[in-house]
Amino acid sequence: MYTPERERELIERTRRYLKDLNKLKGASREEAEKFIEELREVIRYHDYKYYVQASPVISDYEYDQLFRLLRDLERKYPSLVSPDSPTQRVASEISGSFPEVSHYAPMLSLDNAYGEEELIDFDRRVRELTGEEEIEYSVEPKYDGAGIALVYENDIFVRGATRGDGEVGEDITPNLRTIKSIPLRADFSAFGIRLIEIRGEVLISRDEFRKMNEERLEEGLTPFANPRNASAGSIRLQNPAEVAKRKLHAVVYQVSYVEPEFSFPKTHYEAIKMLHLLGFKTPFPDMKVFSDIRRVLDYCREWEERRDEYPYELDGMVIKVNKRSLYESLGFTSHHPRWAIAYKFKARQATTQIIEVIFNVGRVGTVTPVAKLEPVQIGGVTVSSVSLFNEDFVREKDIRVGDMVLVERAGDVIPYVVEVIKEARKGDEKPIIYPEKCPSCGSKIVKLPGEVAWRCINISCPAQVIARLKHWGSREAMDIRGLGEQTAKALYAHNLVKDVGDLYFLKPFDFAKLPGFADRSAMNLYEAIQNSKNRGLDRVLYGIGIRYVGLTTARKLAQAIESIWDLRSMGEEKIMEIEGIGEIVARSIKEFFSREENLKVIEKLEKAGVKLRRDRLEIEGPLRGKVFVFTGSLDSFSREKVGEIVERLGGTFSNSVTSKTTYLVVGKDPGRTKIEKAKKLGIQTLTEQEFIEMIRTFGDPEQLVSEKQSQRTLF
Ligand code: IVH
């Protein structure tokens, strides 16, 4: 047990160690001897906070830094190692409510590399230990979800377990059986395999995660901090029917055990290819093999740059020696295999202090507490404020002004207070008190029955109008560059707009009146607004600000109707017939269209020429957001067919290479300019074969073209 004083002391020590890391790394034996036991104490304390109390007070990255400091010192001065050092064991995560099962092979974790040098060291070690000049590495994404092990016996999925302490995990088979990307039967016998254990990760996509959190907030539940916690929480639910409702996926990335022994695939690549062929979701085709560590590094960096374009949260790349015959000569440390390493992306958590809490009024009048933070860098972005969502969230986490908090910003997910570091409290932290009146218009705020949020119900409240303008201009809505909060405020203050419809009737000289606007910037904003007219029906539906209509719901609606006006004439029942639309959303849509002032805004938009109709199938698919350009001729398909396939899978087909291009597919006799441009912009090129392999993972290309009408669920 730790007394509050001791905890404070340990946290202070943590800060000091982290600050002096470089100096401590170079400590002499005598110097190290003086602080190494204290360093162990600090690490033990963080182990306890993380594993026992489930409330870590430092980020994973910071923990890793401390752990490595200890490990490196112990390596340098082996006489200082003690048998009870935190480096001498694997920590446990068992919670006790599921039956325990032993894994066939221990589930070790991976050693981490935080940059170029450490990766090159890894390569050097591998070459030294194996005596090989050249090593083939297989490189694949590191998925940030919940680790699992699956067992198939005589082709049947017989058992699925969590990692647990690495030796013994929790048997969660009934829960995993609900995940559709885990085949219940797979033809392993065709590969001569009778029994196989496979490692993988349960994941939730960022879109689903966002939706899940929106729903949790509406229901008054605490949102999850990140997709990883959402996955880990979901697979441990006691009711498999509830698990089935969460949109979970499973990717498998390692074969850890097979019987009979000789049927083990010879390389990691082959093993994954086999799993892929048997119908599992795998890192394929994102898994690549290189025999030069520089190329490995380039590939890792490429992914780090684009990690936010991937539908799932990734925290790095995993580099594995491809040939299994080399595993034996490489062996294991007590924690990690020596034949693999994780190249970690930049950390997305940090600790900082809450300076004050203000109250924001949103576009539907919800009053949200927002914590202003001592600015802190997370994943290359400065975070200086974070939403505290609602009164329940504040109460559950017991957040106070002046508190030190652990903040996470995962991908494009909004920053989130993961934990309050209560141990760092000095006693002068102040509770957060809700205002009685709207901070913008001064009307009394109310809490409607059955809702968790306090709301200002004055529809012309300036804060609401400004928030609606800003939302309309946001990237995921109409993407109007230059229409941020400040401009929205200024437009309102100058009486130039009352709603989003007015934006389209403004002229460049109107903007030139605003503070800070020169002729050029006024013209730019004018053009940005005019250019936003064709963003598509889904974006209009999202941008217009109907309560409970988030991006995903807007997309579903846009696929089911022809024009925004359809929603005015459709009854609640009819709206609910649309896949994925429930009663609350349907009622909110009806209520939106029953208000005269909203119809007027839509009329204004229509008059201005904003597209309010659907013009092409807007597809949700695995290639959504990916832009393909082709050059040269392809053997297998005509250009037309290829475009159709890409679009069927939700991707976009474009004629010229720009910074928005995701892949350039190079066929026979390609154009030089496109290739050069792609090179300059660092855009990935694919051969025809690679392209075909990529789309094959989503189905038979021939069928993708012919089966036009039936949307498949591919991902
Ligand atoms: S291989 C012994 N491959 O990262 C090697 N792990 O710190 C077995 N992870 O516990 C793991 N993506 O939960 C491997 N492509 C990947 C991975 C991956 C995510 C997780 C896994 C593991 C942890 C290692």
XYZ file of C-alpha atoms and ligand atoms in Angstrom:
739
model
C 0.000 0.000 0.000
C 1.125 3.518 -0.712
C 0.385 6.473 1.534
C -0.554 9.729 -0.227
C 2.811 11.215 0.787
C 4.684 8.273 -0.666
C 2.674 8.495 -3.885
C 3.480 12.169 -4.213
C 7.120 11.433 -3.654
C 7.131 8.671 -6.263
C 5.432 10.911 -8.804
C 7.925 13.655 -8.158
C 10.733 11.181 -8.593
C 9.137 9.969 -11.838
C 9.170 13.524 -13.194
C 12.774 13.972 -12.173
C 13.900 10.725 -13.773
C 12.086 11.565 -16.994
C 13.673 14.997 -17.068
C 17.176 13.707 -16.432
C 16.850 10.614 -18.559
C 19.916 11.207 -20.701
C 22.126 11.990 -17.749
C 20.930 8.909 -15.864
C 21.504 6.665 -18.849
C 25.177 7.530 -18.700
C 25.508 6.891 -14.958
C 28.613 5.129 -13.663
C 28.232 1.911 -11.671
C 28.607 3.781 -8.387
C 26.070 6.425 -9.375
C 23.620 3.791 -10.638
C 23.912 1.806 -7.441
C 22.678 4.839 -5.525
C 19.395 5.274 -7.367
C 18.645 1.937 -9.050
C 16.560 0.594 -6.168
C 14.525 3.817 -6.057
C 14.021 3.546 -9.800
C 12.670 0.030 -9.269
C 10.356 1.342 -6.584
C 9.058 3.949 -9.018
C 8.448 1.306 -11.706
C 6.777 -1.051 -9.225
C 4.516 1.786 -8.206
C 3.515 2.417 -11.844
C 2.958 -1.326 -12.357
C 0.634 -1.266 -9.380
C -1.257 1.791 -10.675
C -1.598 0.235 -14.109
C -2.280 -3.422 -13.409
C -3.900 -3.451 -10.012
C -5.727 -0.156 -9.793
C -6.197 0.229 -13.544
C -5.485 3.943 -13.167
C -2.074 4.743 -14.596
C -0.543 8.072 -13.687
C 1.904 8.256 -16.571
C 1.623 7.523 -20.258
C 2.784 4.215 -21.752
C 5.596 6.062 -23.437
C 6.842 7.555 -20.207
C 6.624 4.165 -18.521
C 8.629 2.605 -21.311
C 11.331 5.241 -20.903
C 11.704 4.387 -17.220
C 11.596 0.672 -17.806
C 14.265 0.891 -20.452
C 16.458 3.025 -18.276
C 16.365 0.307 -15.634
C 16.835 -2.487 -18.128
C 19.788 -0.760 -19.793
C 21.490 -0.027 -16.492
C 21.030 -3.636 -15.427
C 22.491 -4.808 -18.699
C 25.449 -2.511 -18.324
C 26.047 -3.466 -14.684
C 24.737 -7.041 -14.310
C 25.911 -7.192 -10.709
C 23.173 -4.671 -9.874
C 20.337 -6.925 -11.084
C 18.093 -8.155 -8.286
C 15.726 -11.135 -8.586
C 12.731 -8.986 -7.656
C 13.478 -6.316 -10.249
C 10.451 -5.385 -12.422
C 12.536 -6.463 -15.411
C 12.419 -10.057 -14.166
C 8.754 -10.792 -14.697
C 5.785 -10.476 -17.018
C 2.935 -8.427 -15.537
C -0.551 -9.881 -15.190
C -3.919 -8.596 -16.348
C -6.247 -11.334 -15.103
C -9.549 -9.954 -13.788
C -11.075 -13.154 -12.453
C -14.519 -13.342 -14.056
C -13.721 -15.743 -16.922
C -12.386 -19.306 -16.818
C -8.622 -19.481 -17.162
C -6.858 -21.262 -20.008
C -3.198 -21.922 -20.717
C -1.843 -20.764 -24.046
C -0.036 -23.304 -26.205
C 2.867 -20.888 -26.592
C 3.431 -18.009 -24.145
C 2.089 -14.674 -25.399
C 5.116 -12.455 -25.088
C 5.091 -8.794 -25.856
C 7.360 -7.011 -28.280
C 10.421 -4.950 -27.606
C 10.029 -1.360 -28.783
C 12.177 0.750 -31.081
C 11.598 4.493 -30.823
C 13.518 5.596 -33.868
C 16.020 4.923 -36.580
C 18.965 4.065 -34.389
C 17.152 1.473 -32.346
C 15.843 -0.200 -35.462
C 19.299 -0.364 -36.955
C 20.585 -1.834 -33.679
C 17.919 -4.490 -33.914
C 19.019 -5.387 -37.429
C 22.644 -5.550 -36.328
C 21.751 -7.859 -33.430
C 19.733 -10.136 -35.674
C 22.556 -10.422 -38.163
C 25.121 -11.077 -35.480
C 23.070 -13.728 -33.723
C 22.128 -15.572 -36.887
C 25.426 -15.082 -38.675
C 23.484 -14.134 -41.819
C 24.628 -11.285 -44.067
C 21.199 -10.415 -45.306
C 17.936 -10.845 -43.437
C 14.459 -10.742 -44.873
C 12.031 -8.775 -42.721
C 8.305 -8.821 -42.928
C 6.762 -5.489 -41.900
C 3.143 -4.952 -40.920
C 0.994 -2.524 -38.915
C 0.880 -2.742 -35.130
C -2.782 -2.703 -34.244
C -3.769 -0.925 -31.084
C -6.572 -3.090 -29.773
C -6.966 -6.034 -27.428
C -4.713 -9.058 -27.967
C -6.285 -12.496 -28.395
C -5.228 -16.097 -29.106
C -7.444 -18.371 -31.213
C -7.244 -22.152 -31.341
C -8.537 -24.292 -34.217
C -8.680 -28.041 -33.878
C -9.609 -30.221 -36.848
C -10.647 -27.049 -38.704
C -13.055 -25.888 -36.001
C -12.677 -22.752 -33.890
C -12.590 -24.295 -30.425
C -11.210 -21.601 -28.158
C -10.415 -17.930 -27.925
C -8.627 -16.225 -25.055
C -7.269 -12.897 -23.876
C -3.557 -12.455 -23.289
C -3.827 -12.589 -19.493
C -0.391 -12.850 -17.918
C 1.078 -14.256 -21.120
C 0.936 -17.861 -19.908
C -2.679 -18.075 -18.818
C -5.489 -16.037 -20.335
C -9.243 -15.687 -19.924
C -11.435 -17.975 -21.992
C -13.745 -15.630 -23.894
C -14.794 -18.043 -26.655
C -18.528 -17.193 -26.600
C -17.721 -13.503 -27.015
C -15.253 -14.068 -29.827
C -17.698 -16.320 -31.660
C -19.837 -13.227 -32.262
C -17.081 -11.477 -34.227
C -17.723 -12.057 -37.888
C -14.135 -11.755 -39.044
C -13.251 -14.829 -36.966
C -14.183 -17.869 -39.088
C -15.857 -20.586 -37.028
C -14.373 -23.156 -39.374
C -11.288 -22.890 -41.565
C -9.730 -25.467 -43.834
C -6.393 -25.870 -42.039
C -6.346 -29.567 -42.875
C -5.687 -28.585 -46.482
C -2.311 -27.371 -45.177
C -1.745 -30.548 -43.171
C -2.515 -28.776 -39.905
C -4.506 -30.545 -37.180
C -4.151 -27.982 -34.407
C -3.162 -24.348 -34.611
C -2.918 -21.368 -32.260
C -3.081 -17.923 -33.827
C -2.463 -14.489 -32.338
C -4.442 -11.480 -33.238
C -6.084 -8.290 -32.105
C -9.691 -7.293 -31.609
C -10.290 -3.853 -33.058
C -12.943 -1.252 -33.460
C -12.712 1.253 -36.292
C -12.341 4.921 -35.445
C -15.685 5.680 -37.100
C -17.452 3.020 -35.076
C -15.657 4.170 -31.978
C -16.804 7.728 -32.492
C -20.338 6.528 -33.035
C -20.229 4.299 -29.998
C -19.059 7.218 -27.894
C -21.709 9.552 -29.299
C -24.310 6.979 -28.318
C -22.804 6.430 -24.897
C -22.863 10.159 -24.287
C -26.495 10.389 -25.361
C -27.306 7.543 -22.993
C -25.470 9.272 -20.198
C -22.659 6.692 -20.046
C -18.974 7.543 -19.780
C -17.397 7.497 -23.221
C -14.344 5.302 -23.844
C -10.956 7.028 -23.947
C -9.792 5.330 -27.138
C -10.627 2.483 -29.514
C -8.282 0.173 -27.603
C -10.210 0.542 -24.359
C -13.474 0.158 -26.244
C -12.262 -3.150 -27.750
C -10.814 -4.468 -24.506
C -13.992 -3.526 -22.623
C -16.201 -5.094 -25.274
C -14.573 -8.530 -25.391
C -14.827 -8.813 -21.624
C -18.553 -8.151 -21.455
C -20.391 -10.895 -19.614
C -23.139 -11.082 -22.221
C -22.168 -12.308 -25.724
C -25.363 -10.803 -27.188
C -24.107 -7.378 -26.114
C -20.706 -8.117 -27.641
C -22.399 -8.946 -30.931
C -23.882 -5.434 -31.059
C -20.481 -3.775 -30.882
C -18.992 -3.605 -34.334
C -15.804 -5.499 -33.563
C -13.252 -6.892 -35.997
C -10.374 -9.254 -35.483
C -7.080 -9.193 -37.362
C -4.710 -12.140 -36.996
C -0.985 -11.598 -37.385
C 0.980 -14.494 -35.952
C 0.950 -18.285 -35.929
C 2.314 -19.332 -32.554
C 1.835 -23.089 -32.483
C 0.915 -25.923 -34.857
C 0.529 -29.670 -34.766
C 2.021 -31.601 -36.412
C 5.211 -29.594 -36.140
C 6.330 -30.141 -39.762
C 3.220 -28.365 -41.072
C 4.424 -25.008 -39.723
C 4.673 -22.566 -42.649
C 8.314 -21.811 -43.421
C 8.056 -18.040 -43.386
C 5.919 -15.501 -41.573
C 4.748 -14.170 -44.915
C 3.539 -17.617 -45.957
C 1.803 -18.104 -42.629
C -0.144 -14.868 -43.037
C -0.873 -15.607 -46.661
C -2.326 -18.949 -45.556
C -4.543 -17.280 -42.951
C -5.593 -14.760 -45.546
C -6.534 -17.505 -47.971
C -8.510 -19.277 -45.268
C -10.702 -16.235 -44.802
C -9.131 -14.441 -41.868
C -8.610 -10.720 -41.775
C -4.824 -10.250 -41.768
C -2.267 -7.455 -42.298
C -2.182 -8.566 -45.913
C -1.808 -6.595 -48.278
C -0.242 -3.996 -45.995
C 2.426 -6.503 -45.008
C 5.620 -6.101 -47.050
C 8.912 -7.993 -47.147
C 12.239 -6.141 -47.381
C 15.810 -7.280 -47.024
C 17.295 -3.892 -46.266
C 16.642 -2.247 -42.893
C 16.632 1.193 -44.581
C 13.691 0.139 -46.708
C 11.999 -1.179 -43.573
C 12.500 2.192 -41.943
C 11.109 4.050 -44.971
C 8.056 1.849 -44.958
C 7.498 2.447 -41.229
C 7.794 6.212 -41.712
C 5.440 6.140 -44.626
C 2.864 4.495 -42.405
C 3.457 6.851 -39.534
C 2.657 9.736 -41.828
C -0.547 8.154 -42.962
C -1.660 6.471 -39.783
C -4.745 8.650 -39.578
C -5.945 7.543 -42.985
C -6.159 3.961 -41.773
C -9.599 3.034 -40.396
C -8.109 1.521 -37.234
C -5.864 2.973 -34.589
C -2.245 1.902 -35.044
C 0.533 2.515 -32.552
C 3.444 1.434 -34.693
C 4.726 -1.151 -37.130
C 5.913 -4.645 -36.315
C 9.075 -5.929 -37.937
C 9.506 -9.705 -37.928
C 12.296 -11.899 -39.238
C 10.611 -13.657 -42.108
C 12.309 -17.058 -42.033
C 11.078 -19.175 -39.170
C 14.184 -21.369 -39.279
C 16.090 -18.398 -37.816
C 13.813 -18.066 -34.787
C 15.655 -20.712 -32.854
C 19.080 -19.140 -33.128
C 17.573 -15.790 -32.076
C 15.531 -17.007 -29.126
C 13.818 -14.906 -26.462
C 14.585 -12.606 -23.589
C 12.342 -12.960 -20.533
C 9.837 -10.583 -22.132
C 10.332 -10.531 -25.877
C 11.233 -12.621 -28.870
C 14.522 -11.445 -30.411
C 13.189 -12.034 -33.923
C 10.672 -9.207 -33.826
C 10.456 -5.593 -32.741
C 7.812 -2.880 -32.676
C 8.676 0.416 -34.328
C 6.593 2.750 -32.194
C 4.860 5.810 -33.588
C 4.874 9.047 -31.622
C 3.081 8.779 -28.288
C -0.399 10.192 -28.036
C -0.694 10.645 -24.297
C 0.748 13.226 -21.949
C 0.168 14.597 -18.479
C -0.694 18.232 -17.904
C -2.637 20.549 -15.621
C -6.174 21.950 -15.808
C -5.904 25.734 -15.564
C -9.616 26.543 -15.675
C -12.940 25.163 -16.819
C -15.207 27.153 -19.123
C -18.659 26.304 -20.458
C -19.303 26.049 -24.152
C -22.698 26.310 -25.811
C -22.953 23.960 -28.781
C -24.982 24.189 -31.955
C -28.001 22.504 -30.397
C -27.642 24.442 -27.151
C -25.879 21.782 -25.085
C -23.768 23.354 -22.358
C -20.476 21.463 -22.197
C -17.693 21.918 -19.662
C -14.327 22.417 -21.357
C -11.034 22.225 -19.477
C -8.348 24.709 -20.476
C -4.992 23.016 -20.127
C -1.404 23.971 -19.684
C -0.560 23.475 -23.385
C 1.055 20.120 -24.085
C 2.367 18.391 -27.220
C 0.599 15.175 -28.143
C 1.474 13.399 -31.370
C 2.803 16.588 -32.941
C -0.229 18.692 -32.012
C -0.456 21.218 -29.184
C -3.423 20.421 -27.000
C -4.647 23.278 -24.844
C -8.237 22.326 -24.132
C -10.291 19.202 -23.742
C -14.011 18.514 -23.511
C -15.278 17.100 -20.229
C -18.511 16.058 -22.001
C -21.097 16.391 -19.246
C -21.792 16.635 -15.551
C -21.702 12.861 -15.062
C -18.261 12.561 -16.628
C -16.921 15.266 -14.336
C -18.493 13.583 -11.326
C -17.393 10.042 -12.190
C -13.778 11.067 -12.695
C -13.926 13.646 -9.911
C -12.219 16.258 -12.070
C -11.254 19.531 -10.399
C -9.697 22.797 -11.508
C -5.962 22.624 -10.828
C -5.792 18.835 -11.236
C -2.987 17.061 -13.075
C -4.580 14.883 -15.732
C -3.504 12.221 -18.203
C -4.689 13.335 -21.636
C -4.853 11.190 -24.752
C -5.351 12.254 -28.320
C -5.744 9.183 -30.486
C -5.621 9.945 -34.205
C -8.258 12.360 -35.309
C -10.257 11.452 -32.239
C -10.774 14.451 -29.956
C -8.531 14.765 -26.884
C -9.797 13.005 -23.798
C -9.065 13.052 -20.086
C -8.159 9.446 -19.325
C -7.428 9.885 -15.629
C -7.087 12.441 -12.911
C -3.804 12.012 -11.102
C -5.290 12.273 -7.652
C -1.986 11.414 -6.009
C -0.572 14.717 -7.259
C -3.273 16.794 -5.531
C -2.099 19.487 -3.196
C -5.461 20.256 -1.644
C -6.191 23.576 -3.338
C -7.963 22.067 -6.368
C -11.462 23.503 -6.905
C -14.631 21.579 -7.771
C -16.291 22.384 -11.111
C -19.553 24.260 -10.699
C -22.145 24.441 -13.464
C -23.559 27.890 -14.289
C -27.295 28.527 -13.898
C -27.531 30.746 -16.942
C -26.364 30.356 -20.515
C -22.911 31.935 -20.661
C -23.738 33.339 -24.097
C -27.295 34.726 -24.006
C -28.039 34.634 -20.290
C -31.234 32.592 -20.493
C -31.788 29.978 -17.831
C -30.312 26.612 -18.737
C -32.406 23.485 -18.303
C -31.968 19.768 -17.990
C -34.734 18.040 -19.926
C -36.175 14.857 -18.428
C -34.201 11.770 -19.379
C -31.189 13.759 -20.623
C -27.748 14.095 -19.070
C -26.906 17.434 -20.652
C -27.846 20.934 -19.554
C -29.182 22.973 -22.459
C -29.866 26.555 -23.488
C -33.168 26.395 -25.365
C -33.043 29.868 -26.903
C -32.677 29.024 -30.607
C -31.276 32.436 -31.538
C -28.656 32.313 -28.802
C -25.521 33.815 -30.436
C -23.265 30.989 -29.262
C -25.533 28.477 -31.002
C -25.645 30.444 -34.251
C -21.856 30.787 -34.277
C -21.385 27.099 -33.456
C -23.697 26.157 -36.337
C -21.703 28.305 -38.773
C -18.432 26.831 -37.606
C -19.773 23.294 -37.845
C -21.040 23.920 -41.382
C -17.547 25.008 -42.432
C -15.764 22.132 -40.670
C -13.660 19.656 -42.613
C -16.104 16.782 -42.405
C -19.080 18.977 -43.277
C -18.683 21.537 -46.098
C -14.930 21.941 -45.626
C -14.803 25.722 -46.021
C -11.249 26.793 -45.369
C -11.107 30.021 -43.418
C -14.503 29.661 -41.781
C -13.277 28.913 -38.292
C -14.593 30.081 -34.966
C -13.089 33.575 -35.140
C -14.513 34.272 -38.588
C -17.898 32.848 -37.623
C -17.949 35.155 -34.609
C -16.954 38.173 -36.683
C -19.559 37.446 -39.369
C -22.235 37.256 -36.702
C -21.005 40.335 -34.863
C -21.068 42.345 -38.106
C -24.611 41.276 -38.705
C -23.658 39.657 -42.001
C -25.178 36.253 -41.299
C -27.894 34.741 -39.144
C -27.674 31.219 -40.533
C -25.590 29.082 -42.909
C -27.775 29.965 -45.895
C -26.680 33.618 -45.686
C -23.039 32.660 -46.274
C -23.646 32.001 -49.962
C -25.023 35.485 -50.642
C -22.042 37.366 -49.261
C -19.654 39.121 -51.645
C -15.877 39.464 -51.302
C -16.222 43.071 -50.078
C -18.436 41.869 -47.193
C -15.573 39.760 -45.882
C -13.117 42.587 -46.431
C -14.993 44.464 -43.679
C -13.996 41.894 -41.089
C -11.033 42.536 -38.823
C -7.855 40.915 -40.078
C -9.155 40.412 -43.621
C -7.238 41.765 -46.594
C -8.527 41.703 -50.177
C -6.779 38.435 -50.861
C -8.102 36.599 -47.788
C -11.598 37.985 -48.395
C -11.474 36.632 -51.937
C -10.193 33.266 -50.686
C -13.010 32.877 -48.210
C -15.561 33.938 -50.811
C -14.231 31.297 -53.181
C -14.042 28.629 -50.494
C -17.712 29.191 -49.710
C -18.757 29.140 -53.366
C -16.666 26.015 -53.989
C -18.388 24.147 -51.197
C -21.683 23.912 -53.046
C -21.048 20.436 -54.430
C -19.839 18.572 -51.364
C -22.666 16.079 -51.533
C -25.882 15.308 -49.740
C -24.290 13.425 -46.833
C -22.137 16.403 -45.925
C -25.100 18.780 -46.116
C -27.129 16.503 -43.858
C -24.292 16.382 -41.388
C -23.496 20.076 -41.646
C -27.013 21.406 -41.311
C -26.948 20.390 -37.661
C -29.797 18.003 -36.969
C -29.498 16.714 -33.447
C -28.199 13.112 -33.275
C -27.258 13.124 -36.966
C -23.532 12.481 -36.948
C -21.438 11.724 -39.989
C -22.271 8.022 -40.141
C -26.000 8.607 -39.790
C -25.832 11.358 -42.407
C -24.187 8.930 -44.828
C -26.851 6.329 -44.220
C -29.591 8.877 -44.800
C -27.926 10.178 -47.961
C -27.833 6.681 -49.402
C -31.524 6.165 -48.802
C -33.018 9.399 -50.137
C -32.800 11.412 -53.327
C -33.100 14.926 -51.950
C -33.010 16.611 -48.565
C -36.672 17.517 -49.053
C -37.589 13.822 -48.931
C -36.998 13.934 -45.203
C -39.632 16.639 -44.816
C -42.326 14.483 -46.370
C -41.292 11.163 -44.839
C -43.043 10.103 -41.635
C -41.154 8.964 -38.558
C -41.974 5.333 -39.354
C -40.701 5.656 -42.897
C -37.439 7.234 -41.710
C -36.976 4.373 -39.274
C -37.147 1.913 -42.161
C -33.745 3.192 -43.259
C -31.044 0.749 -42.176
C -29.411 1.851 -38.957
C -31.821 4.678 -38.103
C -33.566 4.377 -34.760
C -36.437 6.129 -33.066
C -34.458 8.900 -31.418
C -32.822 9.976 -34.672
C -36.085 9.724 -36.622
C -37.899 11.872 -34.076
C -35.142 14.433 -34.109
C -35.263 14.653 -37.919
C -39.012 15.193 -37.831
C -38.650 17.851 -35.224
C -35.974 19.600 -37.310
C -38.166 19.668 -40.408
C -41.194 20.850 -38.467
C -39.501 24.162 -37.710
C -40.165 26.962 -40.131
C -36.765 28.611 -39.568
C -34.933 25.424 -40.589
C -36.933 25.078 -43.810
C -36.070 28.679 -44.633
C -32.360 27.902 -44.308
C -32.718 24.938 -46.687
C -34.608 27.128 -49.166
C -31.818 29.689 -49.041
C -29.236 26.984 -49.682
C -31.254 25.696 -52.612
C -31.558 29.184 -54.061
C -27.825 29.661 -53.753
C -27.237 26.484 -55.758
C -25.944 24.238 -52.979
C -26.405 20.649 -54.065
C -29.129 19.103 -51.954
C -29.656 16.007 -54.056
C -27.757 12.786 -54.258
C -26.033 12.373 -57.589
C -24.100 9.152 -57.322
C -23.973 6.189 -55.053
C -21.984 7.289 -52.049
C -20.457 4.068 -50.938
C -19.152 2.956 -47.605
C -16.387 0.549 -48.373
C -12.918 -0.616 -47.417
C -11.293 1.794 -49.869
C -13.278 4.785 -48.668
C -11.070 7.851 -48.622
C -8.439 6.218 -50.855
C -7.745 7.975 -54.132
C -6.391 5.887 -57.018
C -4.668 7.138 -60.141
C -3.700 4.814 -62.985
C -1.003 5.208 -65.585
C -0.223 2.982 -68.555
C -2.350 0.086 -69.709
C -3.425 -2.802 -67.533
C -3.515 -6.400 -68.684
C -6.473 -7.560 -66.682
C -9.013 -4.758 -66.913
C -10.032 -1.788 -68.969
C -9.705 1.629 -67.344
C -13.432 1.772 -67.074
C -13.672 -1.500 -65.183
C -10.892 -0.548 -62.842
C -12.632 2.705 -61.987
C -15.785 0.803 -61.316
C -14.052 -1.643 -58.975
C -12.409 1.135 -57.008
C -15.675 2.976 -56.677
C -17.581 -0.166 -55.738
C -15.195 -0.530 -52.833
C -15.788 3.049 -51.789
C -12.575 4.521 -53.201
C -12.177 7.360 -55.673
C -10.737 7.179 -59.152
C -8.915 10.237 -60.389
C -6.955 11.210 -63.492
C -4.130 13.236 -62.071
C -1.611 12.809 -59.276
C -2.028 15.371 -56.482
C -1.191 15.424 -52.791
C -4.589 13.804 -52.213
C -3.641 10.699 -54.219
C -3.208 7.539 -52.136
C -1.885 5.099 -54.750
C -0.533 5.371 -58.251
C -1.075 2.090 -60.085
C 1.560 1.642 -62.769
C 0.695 -0.477 -65.799
C 2.503 -1.054 -69.141
C 4.098 1.954 -70.872
C 3.294 4.343 -68.052
C 3.445 8.139 -68.305
C 6.686 9.571 -66.905
C 5.190 12.735 -65.461
C 2.732 10.889 -63.237
C 5.439 8.640 -61.841
C 7.781 11.529 -61.194
C 5.088 13.564 -59.523
C 4.144 10.607 -57.326
C 7.781 10.182 -56.352
C 8.102 13.838 -55.475
C 4.975 13.758 -53.338
C 5.966 10.467 -51.697
C 2.896 8.669 -53.019
C 2.933 4.903 -52.954
C 3.016 3.158 -56.324
C 1.538 -0.264 -56.972
C 2.144 -2.677 -59.811
C -0.899 -4.117 -61.523
C -0.318 -7.357 -59.628
C -0.167 -5.571 -56.282
C -3.332 -3.678 -57.092
C -5.127 -6.900 -57.970
C -3.921 -8.542 -54.773
C -5.156 -5.578 -52.807
C -8.656 -5.686 -54.231
C -8.744 -9.485 -54.054
C -8.692 -9.208 -50.315
C -12.136 -7.671 -50.645
C -13.598 -10.148 -53.079
C -13.305 -11.521 -56.576
C -12.570 -8.582 -58.932
C -14.791 -9.995 -61.664
C -17.714 -10.221 -59.322
C -17.065 -6.792 -57.950
C -17.793 -5.435 -61.379
C -20.822 -7.532 -62.229
C -22.626 -7.642 -58.898
C -23.426 -3.994 -59.086
C -26.465 -3.822 -56.931
C -25.734 -6.010 -53.951
C -23.539 -4.138 -51.481
C -21.342 -6.615 -49.711
C -19.940 -6.174 -46.303
C -16.322 -6.515 -46.989
C -14.452 -5.087 -44.083
S 3.309 -10.108 -32.972
C 5.733 -12.442 -29.920
N 2.139 -8.444 -34.595
O 1.375 -5.772 -29.711
C 5.158 -11.660 -30.987
N 1.792 -8.148 -32.255
O 3.670 -5.525 -27.558
C 3.695 -11.700 -30.976
N 0.263 -6.320 -31.707
O 0.856 -8.396 -27.479
C 3.074 -10.437 -31.315
N -0.133 -5.701 -33.775
O -1.186 -7.550 -28.805
C 2.341 -8.781 -33.303
N 1.127 -7.072 -36.162
C 1.325 -7.415 -34.889
C 0.715 -6.728 -33.824
C 0.975 -7.123 -32.512
C -0.407 -5.462 -32.506
C 0.189 -6.284 -30.236
C -0.011 -7.629 -29.592
C 1.178 -7.824 -28.701
C 1.689 -6.439 -28.530
C 3.190 -6.507 -28.369
